[in-house]
Short mmCIF file of C-alpha atoms in Angstrom, two decimals:
data_model
loop_
_atom_site.label_atom_id
_atom_site.label_comp_id
_atom_site.label_asym_id
_atom_site.label_seq_id
_atom_site.Cartn_x
_atom_site.Cartn_y
_atom_site.Cartn_z
CA MET W 1 12.46 -38.60 -5.13
CA THR W 2 9.12 -37.76 -3.52
CA ARG W 3 8.48 -34.86 -1.20
CA GLY W 4 7.03 -34.98 2.31
CA THR W 5 7.35 -38.72 3.10
CA GLU W 6 7.31 -38.33 6.89
CA HIS W 7 3.78 -39.81 6.98
CA SER W 8 2.87 -43.13 5.46
CA GLY W 9 0.17 -45.74 5.66
CA THR W 10 0.71 -49.45 5.13
CA SER W 11 0.87 -48.89 1.36
CA GLY W 12 3.53 -46.19 1.62
CA GLY W 13 1.39 -43.34 0.26
CA TRP W 14 -0.38 -40.58 2.11
CA VAL W 15 -3.50 -38.61 1.19
CA SER W 16 -4.35 -35.12 2.42
CA PHE W 17 -7.96 -34.15 1.79
CA VAL W 18 -7.58 -30.39 1.46
CA GLY W 19 -10.36 -27.82 1.28
CA SER W 20 -9.57 -25.13 -1.30
CA GLY W 21 -12.18 -22.72 0.01
CA PRO W 22 -15.13 -21.12 -1.77
CA GLY W 23 -13.36 -19.51 -4.73
CA ASP W 24 -11.13 -16.67 -3.57
CA PRO W 25 -7.59 -18.15 -3.62
CA GLU W 26 -6.64 -15.83 -0.76
CA LEU W 27 -8.94 -17.88 1.50
CA LEU W 28 -6.75 -20.97 1.19
CA THR W 29 -5.51 -21.95 4.65
CA VAL W 30 -1.83 -21.90 5.61
CA ARG W 31 -1.85 -25.67 6.17
CA ALA W 32 -3.43 -26.24 2.76
CA ALA W 33 -0.76 -24.13 1.08
CA THR W 34 2.01 -26.04 2.86
CA LEU W 35 0.67 -29.43 1.79
CA ILE W 36 0.20 -28.35 -1.84
CA ARG W 37 3.84 -27.20 -1.92
CA GLN W 38 4.95 -30.60 -0.58
CA ALA W 39 2.72 -32.70 -2.83
CA ASP W 40 3.88 -35.11 -5.52
CA VAL W 41 0.36 -35.44 -6.95
CA VAL W 42 -2.62 -33.09 -6.70
CA VAL W 43 -6.01 -34.57 -7.59
CA THR W 44 -8.29 -31.70 -8.57
CA GLU W 45 -12.05 -31.47 -9.07
CA ALA W 46 -12.63 -27.95 -10.39
CA ALA W 47 -11.31 -26.20 -13.50
CA GLU W 48 -9.69 -23.42 -11.45
CA HIS W 49 -7.70 -25.80 -9.22
CA ALA W 50 -4.81 -26.26 -11.69
CA ALA W 51 -4.32 -22.50 -11.94
CA LEU W 52 -4.55 -22.22 -8.14
CA VAL W 53 -1.74 -24.74 -7.69
CA ARG W 54 0.51 -23.07 -10.26
CA THR W 55 -0.10 -19.63 -8.82
CA LEU W 56 0.62 -20.85 -5.30
CA LEU W 57 3.88 -22.44 -6.40
CA GLY W 58 4.84 -19.50 -8.63
CA LEU W 59 5.05 -21.74 -11.68
CA ALA W 60 4.91 -20.68 -15.30
CA ALA W 61 2.55 -22.64 -17.55
CA GLU W 62 5.41 -24.78 -18.90
CA ALA W 63 7.24 -25.26 -15.59
CA GLU W 64 7.37 -28.52 -13.70
CA GLY W 65 5.48 -28.98 -10.47
CA PRO W 66 3.38 -31.64 -8.81
CA GLU W 67 1.56 -33.97 -11.15
CA LEU W 68 -2.01 -32.75 -11.67
CA VAL W 69 -4.70 -35.41 -12.01
CA ASP W 70 -8.26 -34.50 -12.97
CA GLY W 71 -10.63 -35.93 -10.39
CA GLY W 72 -13.64 -34.03 -11.67
CA PHE W 73 -14.22 -35.68 -15.03
CA GLY W 74 -13.45 -39.05 -16.58
CA GLU W 75 -11.80 -39.76 -19.93
CA ASP W 76 -15.24 -39.67 -21.54
CA GLY W 77 -15.72 -36.09 -20.37
CA GLN W 78 -18.49 -37.03 -17.93
CA PRO W 79 -18.44 -36.00 -14.25
CA LEU W 80 -17.02 -38.71 -12.00
CA THR W 81 -19.16 -40.23 -9.27
CA HIS W 82 -17.97 -40.23 -5.67
CA ALA W 83 -16.93 -43.87 -6.02
CA ALA W 84 -15.01 -43.19 -9.23
CA ARG W 85 -13.20 -40.24 -7.66
CA ALA W 86 -12.25 -42.42 -4.71
CA LYS W 87 -10.70 -44.96 -7.10
CA VAL W 88 -8.61 -42.22 -8.71
CA VAL W 89 -7.27 -41.11 -5.31
CA VAL W 90 -6.56 -44.70 -4.15
CA LYS W 91 -4.72 -45.44 -7.41
CA GLN W 92 -2.43 -42.44 -6.98
CA ALA W 93 -1.77 -43.09 -3.28
CA LYS W 94 -0.80 -46.72 -3.98
CA ARG W 95 2.15 -45.39 -5.96
CA GLY W 96 3.67 -44.53 -2.58
CA VAL W 97 3.61 -40.78 -3.12
CA ARG W 98 2.25 -37.78 -1.27
CA VAL W 99 -1.21 -37.00 -2.65
CA VAL W 100 -3.28 -33.88 -2.08
CA ARG W 101 -6.95 -34.35 -2.89
CA LEU W 102 -7.96 -30.74 -3.49
CA MET W 103 -11.68 -30.20 -2.84
CA THR W 104 -13.85 -27.13 -3.27
CA GLY W 105 -14.96 -25.62 0.04
CA ASP W 106 -14.51 -28.03 2.95
CA PRO W 107 -13.89 -31.80 2.45
CA PHE W 108 -16.40 -32.83 5.12
CA LEU W 109 -19.14 -30.26 4.49
CA TYR W 110 -21.49 -30.94 1.57
CA ALA W 111 -18.67 -32.65 -0.29
CA SER W 112 -17.53 -36.17 -1.23
CA GLY W 113 -14.74 -36.18 1.38
CA PRO W 114 -16.36 -38.74 3.71
CA GLU W 115 -16.91 -41.31 0.93
CA GLU W 116 -13.43 -40.88 -0.51
CA ALA W 117 -11.76 -40.97 2.92
CA GLN W 118 -13.57 -44.23 3.73
CA ALA W 119 -12.21 -45.75 0.52
CA ILE W 120 -8.70 -44.62 1.44
CA ALA W 121 -9.05 -46.10 4.94
CA LYS W 122 -10.33 -49.37 3.49
CA ALA W 123 -7.25 -49.53 1.24
CA GLY W 124 -5.00 -49.19 4.28
CA ILE W 125 -3.62 -45.84 3.25
CA GLY W 126 -2.90 -43.06 5.74
CA PHE W 127 -4.80 -39.80 5.38
CA GLU W 128 -5.60 -36.48 7.01
CA ILE W 129 -8.39 -33.91 6.69
CA VAL W 130 -7.57 -30.25 6.23
CA PRO W 131 -10.73 -28.16 6.62
CA GLY W 132 -11.40 -25.39 4.16
CA VAL W 133 -13.47 -22.24 4.33
CA SER W 134 -16.96 -23.33 3.33
CA SER W 135 -19.10 -21.37 0.90
CA VAL W 136 -21.99 -21.78 3.35
CA ALA W 137 -20.53 -19.05 5.56
CA ALA W 138 -18.01 -17.37 3.22
CA VAL W 139 -20.35 -16.40 0.38
CA PRO W 140 -22.90 -14.65 2.62
CA ALA W 141 -20.00 -12.92 4.42
CA TYR W 142 -18.66 -11.64 1.08
CA ALA W 143 -22.16 -10.45 0.28
CA GLY W 144 -22.25 -8.50 3.55
CA ILE W 145 -24.80 -10.83 5.18
CA PRO W 146 -24.08 -12.22 8.67
CA LEU W 147 -25.79 -15.55 9.26
CA THR W 148 -26.29 -14.82 12.94
CA THR W 149 -26.75 -11.70 15.05
CA LYS W 150 -27.66 -11.12 18.68
CA ASP W 151 -31.32 -11.19 17.62
CA HIS W 152 -31.06 -14.11 15.19
CA ARG W 153 -29.02 -16.97 16.58
CA GLU W 154 -30.32 -20.01 14.67
CA VAL W 155 -29.27 -21.11 11.18
CA ALA W 156 -30.48 -24.01 9.07
CA VAL W 157 -28.56 -25.17 5.99
CA VAL W 158 -30.67 -26.99 3.42
CA THR W 159 -29.55 -28.82 0.29
CA CYS W 160 -32.58 -28.25 -1.91
CA GLY W 161 -34.48 -31.06 -3.56
CA GLU W 162 -37.99 -32.25 -4.23
CA LYS W 163 -38.53 -34.18 -0.96
CA ILE W 164 -38.13 -31.46 1.64
CA ASP W 165 -40.77 -30.69 4.20
CA TRP W 166 -40.65 -26.89 4.12
CA SER W 167 -43.07 -26.65 7.06
CA GLN W 168 -40.02 -27.37 9.26
CA TYR W 169 -38.56 -24.01 8.19
CA ALA W 170 -41.62 -21.80 8.61
CA ASP W 171 -40.17 -19.97 11.63
CA ASP W 172 -37.82 -16.98 11.50
CA ARG W 173 -34.55 -18.94 11.46
CA THR W 174 -31.96 -17.89 8.93
CA LEU W 175 -31.99 -20.33 6.02
CA VAL W 176 -29.00 -21.03 3.80
CA LEU W 177 -30.15 -22.82 0.67
CA LEU W 178 -27.75 -24.81 -1.51
CA SER W 179 -28.51 -25.93 -5.07
CA GLY W 180 -31.70 -23.90 -5.00
CA VAL W 181 -31.42 -21.51 -7.96
CA GLY W 182 -33.72 -23.42 -10.30
CA LEU W 183 -36.17 -24.27 -7.53
CA ILE W 184 -36.40 -20.89 -5.81
CA GLY W 185 -39.91 -20.12 -7.08
CA ASP W 186 -41.32 -23.36 -5.66
CA ILE W 187 -39.31 -22.98 -2.44
CA ALA W 188 -40.56 -19.42 -1.88
CA ARG W 189 -44.17 -20.47 -2.44
CA GLU W 190 -43.83 -23.33 0.04
CA LEU W 191 -42.24 -21.14 2.71
CA ILE W 192 -45.01 -18.54 2.30
CA ARG W 193 -47.67 -21.28 2.37
CA HIS W 194 -46.30 -22.58 5.65
CA GLY W 195 -46.26 -19.19 7.35
CA ARG W 196 -43.24 -17.15 6.28
CA SER W 197 -44.09 -13.55 5.40
CA PRO W 198 -44.04 -12.79 1.65
CA ARG W 199 -41.91 -9.76 2.56
CA THR W 200 -39.17 -11.90 4.15
CA PRO W 201 -35.82 -10.67 2.77
CA VAL W 202 -33.96 -13.01 0.41
CA ALA W 203 -30.50 -12.74 -1.15
CA MET W 204 -29.06 -14.87 -3.93
CA THR W 205 -25.29 -14.65 -4.53
CA ARG W 206 -23.64 -16.37 -7.45
CA VAL W 207 -19.93 -17.20 -7.89
CA GLY W 208 -19.35 -15.90 -4.37
CA THR W 209 -15.95 -14.64 -3.14
CA THR W 210 -14.72 -14.10 -6.73
CA THR W 211 -14.62 -10.86 -8.70
CA GLU W 212 -17.55 -12.19 -10.74
CA GLN W 213 -19.72 -12.28 -7.64
CA ALA W 214 -23.21 -10.86 -8.11
CA THR W 215 -26.00 -10.59 -5.55
CA VAL W 216 -29.73 -10.08 -6.00
CA THR W 217 -31.72 -8.99 -2.97
CA SER W 218 -35.47 -9.38 -2.96
CA THR W 219 -38.32 -10.88 -0.93
CA LEU W 220 -39.92 -14.30 -0.93
CA GLU W 221 -42.79 -13.10 -3.11
CA HIS W 222 -40.52 -11.55 -5.76
CA ILE W 223 -37.23 -13.50 -5.65
CA ALA W 224 -38.09 -15.87 -8.50
CA ALA W 225 -38.87 -13.04 -10.92
CA ASP W 226 -35.93 -10.91 -9.76
CA ALA W 227 -33.49 -13.81 -10.09
CA ARG W 228 -34.71 -14.51 -13.64
CA ALA W 229 -34.38 -10.83 -14.56
CA ALA W 230 -30.80 -10.83 -13.26
CA ARG W 231 -30.08 -14.09 -15.12
CA MET W 232 -28.81 -15.73 -11.96
CA ALA W 233 -27.30 -19.16 -12.48
CA PRO W 234 -25.51 -21.77 -10.37
CA PRO W 235 -23.32 -21.91 -8.40
CA ALA W 236 -25.19 -19.68 -5.98
CA ILE W 237 -25.97 -19.45 -2.28
CA ILE W 238 -29.41 -18.26 -1.15
CA VAL W 239 -30.02 -16.70 2.26
CA VAL W 240 -33.54 -16.24 3.63
CA GLY W 241 -34.31 -14.20 6.72
CA PRO W 242 -34.15 -10.77 8.38
CA VAL W 243 -30.31 -10.84 8.41
CA VAL W 244 -30.38 -10.14 4.64
CA SER W 245 -31.46 -6.57 5.40
CA LEU W 246 -28.02 -5.88 6.92
CA ARG W 247 -26.44 -6.13 3.48
CA GLU W 248 -27.53 -2.54 2.82
CA THR W 249 -24.92 -1.32 5.33
CA LEU W 250 -22.49 -4.26 5.46
CA SER W 251 -21.84 -4.86 1.76
CA TRP W 252 -18.05 -4.52 1.42
CA PHE W 253 -16.84 -6.74 -1.40
CA GLU W 254 -19.05 -5.82 -4.34
CA THR W 255 -18.67 -2.15 -3.39
CA LYS W 256 -14.89 -2.08 -3.83
CA PRO W 257 -13.98 0.85 -6.11
CA LEU W 258 -12.72 -1.33 -8.98
CA PHE W 259 -14.90 -4.38 -8.34
CA GLY W 260 -14.89 -6.65 -11.36
CA TRP W 261 -12.94 -4.19 -13.52
CA ARG W 262 -10.81 -5.94 -16.09
CA VAL W 263 -7.56 -3.95 -15.99
CA LEU W 264 -4.77 -4.33 -18.52
CA VAL W 265 -1.29 -4.02 -17.03
CA PRO W 266 1.38 -3.60 -19.71
CA ARG W 267 4.71 -4.41 -18.11
CA THR W 268 8.25 -5.62 -18.61
CA LYS W 269 8.74 -9.36 -18.52
CA GLU W 270 10.88 -8.99 -15.40
CA GLN W 271 8.55 -6.64 -13.49
CA ALA W 272 7.24 -7.88 -10.16
CA PRO W 273 3.46 -8.21 -9.89
CA ALA W 274 3.20 -5.54 -7.19
CA LEU W 275 0.89 -3.34 -9.27
CA SER W 276 -1.41 -6.24 -10.08
CA ASN W 277 -1.58 -7.24 -6.43
CA ARG W 278 -2.51 -3.70 -5.42
CA LEU W 279 -5.19 -3.46 -8.11
CA ARG W 280 -6.56 -6.82 -7.01
CA SER W 281 -6.97 -5.48 -3.47
CA TYR W 282 -9.38 -2.88 -4.90
CA GLY W 283 -11.47 -5.58 -6.57
CA ALA W 284 -9.95 -5.42 -10.04
CA VAL W 285 -9.09 -8.36 -12.27
CA PRO W 286 -5.62 -7.45 -13.60
CA GLU W 287 -4.25 -9.04 -16.77
CA GLU W 288 -0.54 -8.57 -17.30
CA VAL W 289 0.72 -8.24 -20.87
CA PRO W 290 4.49 -8.13 -21.42
CA THR W 291 5.29 -5.21 -23.70
CA ILE W 292 8.96 -4.66 -22.93
CA SER W 293 11.90 -6.96 -22.37
CA VAL W 294 14.95 -5.48 -20.63
CA GLU W 295 18.18 -6.72 -22.24
CA PRO W 296 21.91 -5.81 -22.12
CA PRO W 297 23.18 -3.15 -24.54
CA ARG W 298 24.25 -4.29 -28.00
CA ASN W 299 27.73 -2.83 -27.42
CA PRO W 300 28.88 -3.54 -23.84
CA GLN W 301 32.26 -1.79 -24.24
CA GLN W 302 30.85 1.63 -23.29
CA MET W 303 29.44 0.23 -20.05
CA ASP W 304 32.67 -1.65 -19.32
CA LYS W 305 34.67 1.54 -19.76
CA ALA W 306 32.32 3.48 -17.44
CA ILE W 307 32.59 0.85 -14.69
CA ARG W 308 36.40 0.98 -14.89
CA GLY W 309 36.21 4.78 -14.71
CA LEU W 310 33.99 4.53 -11.63
CA VAL W 311 36.53 2.33 -9.86
CA GLU W 312 39.44 4.56 -10.92
CA GLY W 313 37.83 7.74 -9.54
CA ARG W 314 36.77 9.35 -12.83
CA TYR W 315 33.37 10.51 -11.50
CA GLU W 316 32.05 12.82 -8.79
CA TRP W 317 28.42 11.66 -9.17
CA VAL W 318 26.50 8.59 -10.34
CA ALA W 319 22.87 9.27 -11.26
CA PHE W 320 20.40 6.38 -11.35
CA THR W 321 17.18 7.11 -13.22
CA SER W 322 15.45 3.73 -12.81
CA VAL W 323 15.48 0.44 -10.96
CA ASN W 324 16.63 -1.19 -14.20
CA ALA W 325 19.70 1.09 -14.27
CA VAL W 326 20.59 -0.02 -10.73
CA ARG W 327 20.16 -3.65 -11.76
CA ALA W 328 22.33 -3.20 -14.87
CA VAL W 329 25.22 -1.62 -12.93
CA ARG W 330 24.92 -4.24 -10.20
CA GLU W 331 25.14 -7.04 -12.78
CA LYS W 332 28.31 -5.45 -14.19
CA PHE W 333 29.75 -5.26 -10.69
CA ASP W 334 29.04 -8.96 -10.19
CA GLU W 335 30.69 -9.69 -13.54
CA TYR W 336 33.86 -7.89 -12.42
CA GLY W 337 33.79 -9.25 -8.86
CA LEU W 338 33.11 -5.81 -7.39
CA ASP W 339 30.75 -4.83 -4.58
CA ALA W 340 29.21 -1.66 -3.14
CA ARG W 341 32.55 -0.59 -1.62
CA ALA W 342 33.59 0.58 -5.11
CA PHE W 343 31.22 3.55 -4.64
CA SER W 344 33.30 4.88 -1.75
CA GLY W 345 33.88 8.60 -2.20
CA LEU W 346 31.22 8.92 -4.89
CA LYS W 347 28.00 10.88 -4.58
CA ILE W 348 24.89 8.97 -5.62
CA ALA W 349 21.62 10.40 -6.95
CA ALA W 350 18.33 8.54 -7.45
CA VAL W 351 15.42 9.81 -9.51
CA GLY W 352 12.80 8.65 -7.00
CA ASP W 353 11.90 6.53 -4.00
CA LYS W 354 11.71 3.23 -5.92
CA THR W 355 15.18 3.69 -7.36
CA ALA W 356 16.44 4.74 -3.93
CA ALA W 357 14.94 1.60 -2.39
CA SER W 358 16.69 -0.52 -5.01
CA LEU W 359 20.00 1.13 -4.07
CA LEU W 360 19.35 0.53 -0.37
CA GLU W 361 18.90 -3.18 -1.10
CA TRP W 362 22.44 -3.04 -2.47
CA GLY W 363 23.68 -1.30 0.66
CA LEU W 364 23.91 2.16 -0.93
CA ARG W 365 22.19 5.21 0.51
CA PRO W 366 21.68 7.91 -2.16
CA ASP W 367 22.90 11.42 -1.37
CA LEU W 368 20.26 13.09 -3.53
CA VAL W 369 16.59 12.17 -4.11
CA PRO W 370 14.07 14.78 -5.29
CA SER W 371 11.45 15.52 -2.66
CA GLY W 372 8.98 16.93 -5.18
CA GLU W 373 8.41 15.61 -8.67
CA GLN W 374 10.22 12.29 -9.00
CA SER W 375 11.47 12.53 -12.57
CA ALA W 376 14.46 13.77 -14.52
CA ALA W 377 13.06 17.31 -14.23
CA GLY W 378 12.60 16.91 -10.47
CA LEU W 379 16.14 15.62 -10.11
CA LEU W 380 17.50 18.63 -12.01
CA GLU W 381 15.63 21.00 -9.70
CA VAL W 382 17.65 19.78 -6.69
CA TRP W 383 20.94 19.03 -8.46
CA PRO W 384 23.74 21.40 -7.34
CA GLU W 385 25.70 23.51 -9.79
CA TYR W 386 29.30 22.50 -10.41
CA ASP W 387 31.65 24.43 -8.11
CA GLU W 388 35.36 24.42 -8.98
CA LEU W 389 36.32 24.89 -5.34
CA LEU W 390 33.99 22.30 -3.77
CA ASP W 391 33.89 19.67 -6.52
CA PRO W 392 37.25 18.11 -7.32
CA ILE W 393 35.81 16.31 -10.34
CA ASN W 394 33.19 17.67 -12.73
CA ARG W 395 32.03 14.42 -14.34
CA VAL W 396 28.74 12.49 -13.86
CA PHE W 397 28.15 8.83 -14.76
CA LEU W 398 24.61 8.42 -16.07
CA PRO W 399 23.66 4.78 -16.78
CA ARG W 400 20.29 4.66 -18.55
CA ALA W 401 18.06 2.98 -21.11
CA ASP W 402 18.81 3.18 -24.82
CA ILE W 403 15.59 5.16 -25.43
CA ALA W 404 15.78 7.55 -22.47
CA THR W 405 15.31 11.26 -23.11
CA GLU W 406 18.21 13.72 -23.34
CA ASN W 407 16.65 16.25 -20.92
CA LEU W 408 18.68 15.18 -17.91
CA VAL W 409 21.99 15.32 -19.78
CA ALA W 410 21.25 18.78 -21.19
CA GLY W 411 20.22 20.05 -17.73
CA LEU W 412 23.38 18.73 -16.08
CA VAL W 413 25.54 20.35 -18.77
CA ASP W 414 23.74 23.66 -18.12
CA LEU W 415 24.71 23.29 -14.45
CA GLY W 416 28.37 22.98 -15.43
CA TRP W 417 28.77 19.20 -15.29
CA GLU W 418 30.19 16.88 -17.92
CA CYS W 419 28.20 13.66 -18.47
CA ASP W 420 29.15 10.17 -19.51
CA ASP W 421 25.72 9.24 -20.85
CA VAL W 422 25.98 5.45 -21.07
CA THR W 423 23.47 2.93 -22.39
CA ALA W 424 23.23 0.42 -19.53
CA TYR W 425 20.34 -1.61 -20.91
CA ARG W 426 17.98 -1.84 -23.86
CA THR W 427 14.22 -1.97 -23.81
CA VAL W 428 13.03 -4.30 -26.54
CA ARG W 429 9.46 -4.56 -27.74
CA ALA W 430 7.88 -7.85 -26.73
CA ALA W 431 5.91 -10.17 -29.01
CA PRO W 432 2.23 -9.27 -29.57
CA PRO W 433 -0.26 -10.67 -27.04
CA PRO W 434 -2.68 -13.43 -28.10
CA ALA W 435 -5.42 -12.50 -30.57
CA PRO W 436 -8.24 -12.53 -27.95
CA THR W 437 -6.29 -10.00 -25.85
CA ARG W 438 -5.65 -7.75 -28.85
CA ASP W 439 -9.34 -7.91 -29.72
CA ALA W 440 -10.32 -7.07 -26.13
CA ILE W 441 -8.01 -4.03 -26.18
CA LYS W 442 -9.42 -2.65 -29.43
CA THR W 443 -13.11 -3.37 -28.74
CA GLY W 444 -13.34 -1.95 -25.21
CA LYS W 445 -13.55 -5.20 -23.24
CA PHE W 446 -10.96 -3.88 -20.80
CA ASP W 447 -12.26 -1.38 -18.27
CA ALA W 448 -8.90 0.30 -17.73
CA VAL W 449 -5.26 0.28 -18.81
CA VAL W 450 -2.47 1.37 -16.46
CA PHE W 451 0.73 2.68 -18.01
CA THR W 452 3.85 2.76 -15.84
CA SER W 453 6.19 4.37 -18.38
CA SER W 454 6.29 6.01 -21.80
CA SER W 455 7.81 2.80 -23.15
CA THR W 456 4.77 0.76 -22.14
CA VAL W 457 2.54 3.22 -24.01
CA ARG W 458 4.59 3.09 -27.21
CA ASN W 459 5.04 -0.66 -27.14
CA LEU W 460 1.45 -1.57 -26.27
CA VAL W 461 0.12 0.58 -29.11
CA GLY W 462 2.79 -0.92 -31.35
CA ILE W 463 2.09 -4.57 -30.63
CA ALA W 464 -1.65 -4.50 -29.89
CA GLY W 465 -3.15 -1.23 -31.12
CA LYS W 466 -4.81 1.65 -29.30
CA PRO W 467 -7.19 0.93 -26.41
CA HIS W 468 -10.87 1.61 -27.15
CA PRO W 469 -12.18 5.12 -26.29
CA SER W 470 -14.37 3.68 -23.52
CA THR W 471 -11.32 2.31 -21.68
CA VAL W 472 -10.08 4.35 -18.72
CA ILE W 473 -6.43 5.35 -19.20
CA ALA W 474 -4.31 5.69 -16.05
CA VAL W 475 -0.68 6.84 -16.18
CA ILE W 476 2.14 7.06 -13.66
CA GLY W 477 3.32 10.60 -14.35
CA PRO W 478 3.39 13.65 -16.63
CA ALA W 479 5.94 12.23 -19.09
CA THR W 480 3.87 9.09 -19.56
CA ALA W 481 0.72 11.22 -19.91
CA LYS W 482 2.36 13.25 -22.66
CA THR W 483 3.35 10.10 -24.55
CA ALA W 484 -0.18 8.70 -24.20
CA GLU W 485 -1.69 11.90 -25.57
CA GLU W 486 0.80 11.90 -28.45
CA HIS W 487 -0.57 8.46 -29.35
CA GLY W 488 -4.12 9.76 -29.39
CA LEU W 489 -5.15 8.49 -25.97
CA ARG W 490 -7.27 10.48 -23.51
CA VAL W 491 -5.70 10.38 -20.04
CA ASP W 492 -8.33 9.92 -17.32
CA VAL W 493 -6.12 9.27 -14.30
CA LEU W 494 -2.74 10.84 -13.50
CA SER W 495 -0.87 9.51 -10.49
CA PRO W 496 0.07 12.36 -8.10
CA THR W 497 3.48 10.74 -7.53
CA PRO W 498 5.36 8.33 -9.82
CA SER W 499 4.88 5.09 -7.90
CA ILE W 500 2.78 2.04 -8.59
CA GLU W 501 1.12 2.38 -5.19
CA ALA W 502 0.02 5.94 -5.93
CA LEU W 503 -1.10 4.91 -9.43
CA ALA W 504 -3.29 2.12 -8.04
CA VAL W 505 -4.77 4.47 -5.42
CA ALA W 506 -5.49 7.10 -8.08
CA LEU W 507 -7.33 4.60 -10.27
CA ALA W 508 -9.27 3.32 -7.24
CA ASP W 509 -10.26 6.90 -6.35
CA PHE W 510 -11.45 7.40 -9.93
CA GLY W 511 -13.52 4.22 -9.70
CA ALA W 512 -15.01 5.24 -6.36
CA SER W 513 -15.99 8.69 -7.68
CA ARG W 514 -17.49 7.16 -10.79
CA ARG W 515 -19.50 4.69 -8.70
CA ALA W 516 -20.78 7.45 -6.40
CA ALA W 517 -21.83 9.58 -9.38
CA LEU W 518 -23.81 6.72 -10.91
CA ILE W 519 -25.58 6.00 -7.62
CA GLU W 520 -26.37 9.69 -7.09
CA ALA W 521 -27.85 9.87 -10.59
CA GLY W 522 -30.05 6.87 -9.84
CA GLN W 523 -28.29 4.74 -12.44
CA PRO W 524 -27.09 1.14 -12.04
CA VAL W 525 -23.43 0.73 -11.18
CA THR W 526 -21.76 -0.47 -14.36
CA LYS W 527 -18.20 -0.92 -15.50
CA PRO W 528 -16.67 1.26 -18.25
CA SER W 529 -16.76 -1.73 -20.62
CA GLU W 530 -20.53 -1.99 -20.12
CA ARG W 531 -21.35 1.45 -21.48
CA LYS W 532 -23.82 1.66 -24.29
CA PRO W 533 -22.35 2.08 -27.78
CA ALA W 534 -23.85 5.56 -28.11
CA ALA W 535 -22.20 6.69 -24.88
CA ARG W 536 -18.88 5.34 -26.08
CA ARG W 537 -19.10 7.15 -29.39
CA ALA W 538 -19.99 10.40 -27.65
CA ARG W 539 -17.01 10.07 -25.33
CA ALA W 540 -14.66 9.35 -28.20
CA LYS W 541 -15.40 12.69 -29.89
#
């Protein structure tokens, strides 16, 4: 059964020509996202389109989704012509399915959309055009260059080639040059010859709107040499005119604190990508590596007995030390057909805000959450002593991981409480990451690693080896820092509070300070992975 069949042409199919934008997947329009989700077939033209579709639909590599058809290259590996691409789209639409023709940028702006749409119309197939954000405006914007201002209101967009009369562009209009990287020397000479000042500002931005974006600013007389020195290569957008000078104050994307940093995120297989999303907002390129799998305990009888005791009134307190502990107890409740009402009369403690939020999702409001350090030690600081007069029962139910520390149990015993310390779940070491990832970890190709627990430290080192000394190590709290140091790692960033938001902010602050120090010293802004070997060796001592 096909999806989205409310539109149809005479042949039963329907084609949506959808602009994917200039590169940043976040610039995909709402309408584009809707159509991709409804599509039976997506005809792509760029290598990154398949990943964009899967990410949008939340699909794993092996999961089913819309059929993906390569419209960029033929079976012989050669790029398809406009006519050949149109045949591919017509062939798919004639199957009577919903087709999305995904196109870089905007379908009707410097693209093959008009030719392909004409072929679809000729075949009697219904179609629609969904504009996309064009690189013509988006890339300069991401470079901090407005194409118009109150003083510069005219823009000319030129697709560069050999038969252009550059005398037409000798005035002070803003020029946006497409496909001009290899010709920039000749173009600059022609513009100067026809009256443009040699000192006219020029900017060349490659791979715009992505975290690989790089911009060279220069002048007409020097841009060719400066672009060669920076090894600029297509795809790139070139802007010529006084508006380029505004980049000095308006650059916002390439100046993000973690711009272009390759950050390793060791995580559990079940963990939500919230940390990666936050790192991405600071310009980082996060790569998640599963290091831990959360699984039920080997012997479930202990947990079964504790749940029965909870229902029968055996406990005065239940202490949750992690979101996983909440999940494990909730799964047991579901297994027994219980709900949150079984906690009536019990006091509930949570080790921190994240655990408390997980309880609130279940309809439970914890009675005790540490306001200071959110850890077992912080929980003990606020835990009340057992009082024979006020506390009818002196027993605490403590569901936790199989490798959790004994500190909390010992502290509660010191306060007069008896503990049922129950293994609610196991943390199992995941399989090693692919060889290229392991090599990148050991050779310093990652700029940073963020550890969210002691388990992620132990397991990453166990399955992939120690990160290179040049790699910035960021940890979520003191316990994780101690484990990292025990494994021979130097901790550079310690989150002030144990939350992924605070951890991401702390790493971003570190990146911003590092960037400012390099600029103040008159040095180029580089990433930690770009340090010279000598500097790395010195830091490793």
